[in-house]
Amino acid sequence: MTIPKKFFQDKIILLLLSVNAFLMAFALIQIALRVGSGHSDYIVQCRDCSNLQSISRFTKGSIAQILAFMVFVVGVMGVHSLLSVKLYHIHRQLSIVVLAMGSLLLLLALLVSNALLMLR
């Protein structure tokens, strides 16, 4: 795979790659600090969060399911970066859209993992 010379000279691409790297690092640190507090049961799902009287609204899981968020965040960063490099040959705007969608997905993963770790 050859990386186009203009790919790393494009300011918008570099901005989006930097934002994605920051979101990835922030999510990894945030999850690692919250997981390292010594709890054994973690809430991994909230089925019916609108009804506070629901008995089975929370599903508990192990630490492996929370650590899967970390793997997901690294995977999103890697896949979107590689797709962006490959698509830059085809069209610049398509590469920018892929990186922007990666930013949105990283932000959503950060929010969901934060919400689940706050509930425990």
Short mmCIF file of C-alpha atoms in Angstrom, two decimals:
data_model
loop_
_atom_site.label_atom_id
_atom_site.label_comp_id
_atom_site.label_asym_id
_atom_site.label_seq_id
_atom_site.Cartn_x
_atom_site.Cartn_y
_atom_site.Cartn_z
CA MET A 1 0.00 0.00 0.00
CA THR A 2 1.48 3.30 -1.05
CA ILE A 3 0.55 6.42 0.82
CA PRO A 4 0.04 9.41 -1.47
CA LYS A 5 2.51 12.23 -0.87
CA LYS A 6 -0.30 14.78 -0.67
CA PHE A 7 -2.16 12.79 2.00
CA PHE A 8 -0.03 14.02 4.89
CA GLN A 9 0.19 17.53 3.41
CA ASP A 10 -3.59 18.01 3.46
CA LYS A 11 -4.48 20.14 6.48
CA ILE A 12 -8.04 18.87 6.86
CA ILE A 13 -6.86 15.25 6.76
CA LEU A 14 -4.23 16.00 9.40
CA LEU A 15 -6.79 17.78 11.55
CA LEU A 16 -9.20 14.84 11.41
CA LEU A 17 -6.41 12.33 12.07
CA SER A 18 -5.35 14.40 15.09
CA VAL A 19 -8.91 14.61 16.40
CA ASN A 20 -9.32 10.85 15.97
CA ALA A 21 -6.02 10.17 17.74
CA PHE A 22 -7.02 12.46 20.62
CA LEU A 23 -10.46 10.83 20.97
CA MET A 24 -8.87 7.38 20.88
CA ALA A 25 -6.29 8.26 23.54
CA PHE A 26 -8.90 9.97 25.72
CA ALA A 27 -11.25 6.99 25.49
CA LEU A 28 -8.48 4.50 26.28
CA ILE A 29 -7.30 6.48 29.30
CA GLN A 30 -10.83 7.08 30.56
CA ILE A 31 -11.79 3.41 30.32
CA ALA A 32 -8.50 2.21 31.82
CA LEU A 33 -8.81 4.53 34.81
CA ARG A 34 -12.41 3.58 35.50
CA VAL A 35 -11.80 -0.15 35.12
CA GLY A 36 -8.76 -0.09 37.38
CA SER A 37 -10.82 0.90 40.42
CA GLY A 38 -11.27 -2.72 41.54
CA HIS A 39 -14.92 -3.54 40.83
CA SER A 40 -15.79 -7.03 39.62
CA ASP A 41 -19.28 -6.54 38.16
CA TYR A 42 -19.87 -3.98 35.45
CA ILE A 43 -23.08 -2.88 33.81
CA VAL A 44 -22.76 -3.72 30.12
CA GLN A 45 -26.34 -3.13 28.91
CA CYS A 46 -29.30 -0.97 29.78
CA ARG A 47 -32.38 -2.36 28.06
CA ASP A 48 -35.15 -0.07 29.30
CA CYS A 49 -33.53 3.00 30.82
CA SER A 50 -36.63 5.15 30.38
CA ASN A 51 -38.62 3.08 32.91
CA LEU A 52 -36.95 3.48 36.30
CA GLN A 53 -39.21 0.83 37.90
CA SER A 54 -38.08 -1.91 35.51
CA ILE A 55 -36.57 -4.89 37.34
CA SER A 56 -34.31 -6.22 34.60
CA ARG A 57 -33.16 -3.01 33.01
CA PHE A 58 -29.44 -3.55 33.70
CA THR A 59 -27.34 -6.49 32.53
CA LYS A 60 -24.13 -7.12 34.43
CA GLY A 61 -21.01 -8.47 32.80
CA SER A 62 -17.33 -9.07 33.31
CA ILE A 63 -14.36 -6.82 32.83
CA ALA A 64 -13.68 -8.44 29.43
CA GLN A 65 -16.82 -6.89 28.00
CA ILE A 66 -15.76 -3.44 29.16
CA LEU A 67 -12.24 -3.95 27.80
CA ALA A 68 -13.84 -4.76 24.45
CA PHE A 69 -14.59 -1.04 24.21
CA MET A 70 -10.85 -0.41 24.23
CA VAL A 71 -10.32 -2.90 21.42
CA PHE A 72 -13.22 -1.33 19.51
CA VAL A 73 -11.78 2.19 19.83
CA VAL A 74 -8.35 1.09 18.55
CA GLY A 75 -10.00 -0.84 15.72
CA VAL A 76 -12.12 2.12 14.66
CA MET A 77 -9.07 4.37 14.55
CA GLY A 78 -7.06 1.85 12.53
CA VAL A 79 -9.77 0.91 10.06
CA HIS A 80 -10.86 4.47 9.35
CA SER A 81 -7.28 5.63 8.89
CA LEU A 82 -6.50 2.82 6.45
CA LEU A 83 -9.74 3.39 4.55
CA SER A 84 -8.97 7.07 4.32
CA VAL A 85 -5.52 6.41 2.85
CA LYS A 86 -6.94 3.97 0.29
CA LEU A 87 -9.80 6.27 -0.69
CA TYR A 88 -7.58 9.33 -1.07
CA HIS A 89 -6.50 7.95 -4.47
CA ILE A 90 -10.13 7.93 -5.59
CA HIS A 91 -11.43 11.19 -4.15
CA ARG A 92 -10.23 13.59 -1.46
CA GLN A 93 -13.69 14.44 -0.11
CA LEU A 94 -14.55 10.76 0.29
CA SER A 95 -11.45 10.33 2.43
CA ILE A 96 -12.47 13.31 4.57
CA VAL A 97 -15.98 11.90 5.05
CA VAL A 98 -14.56 8.55 6.19
CA LEU A 99 -12.37 10.28 8.78
CA ALA A 100 -15.28 12.43 9.95
CA MET A 101 -17.47 9.35 10.41
CA GLY A 102 -14.63 7.78 12.37
CA SER A 103 -14.59 10.83 14.66
CA LEU A 104 -18.32 10.50 15.22
CA LEU A 105 -18.01 6.79 15.98
CA LEU A 106 -15.15 7.38 18.43
CA LEU A 107 -17.16 10.09 20.18
CA LEU A 108 -20.19 7.79 20.48
CA ALA A 109 -18.02 4.96 21.85
CA LEU A 110 -16.58 7.38 24.41
CA LEU A 111 -20.04 8.52 25.50
CA VAL A 112 -21.47 5.00 25.75
CA SER A 113 -18.52 3.62 27.69
CA ASN A 114 -18.63 6.63 30.03
CA ALA A 115 -22.36 6.18 30.62
CA LEU A 116 -22.00 2.46 31.37
CA LEU A 117 -19.07 2.97 33.70
CA MET A 118 -20.87 5.76 35.56
CA LEU A 119 -23.83 3.47 36.36
CA ARG A 120 -21.91 0.92 38.42
#
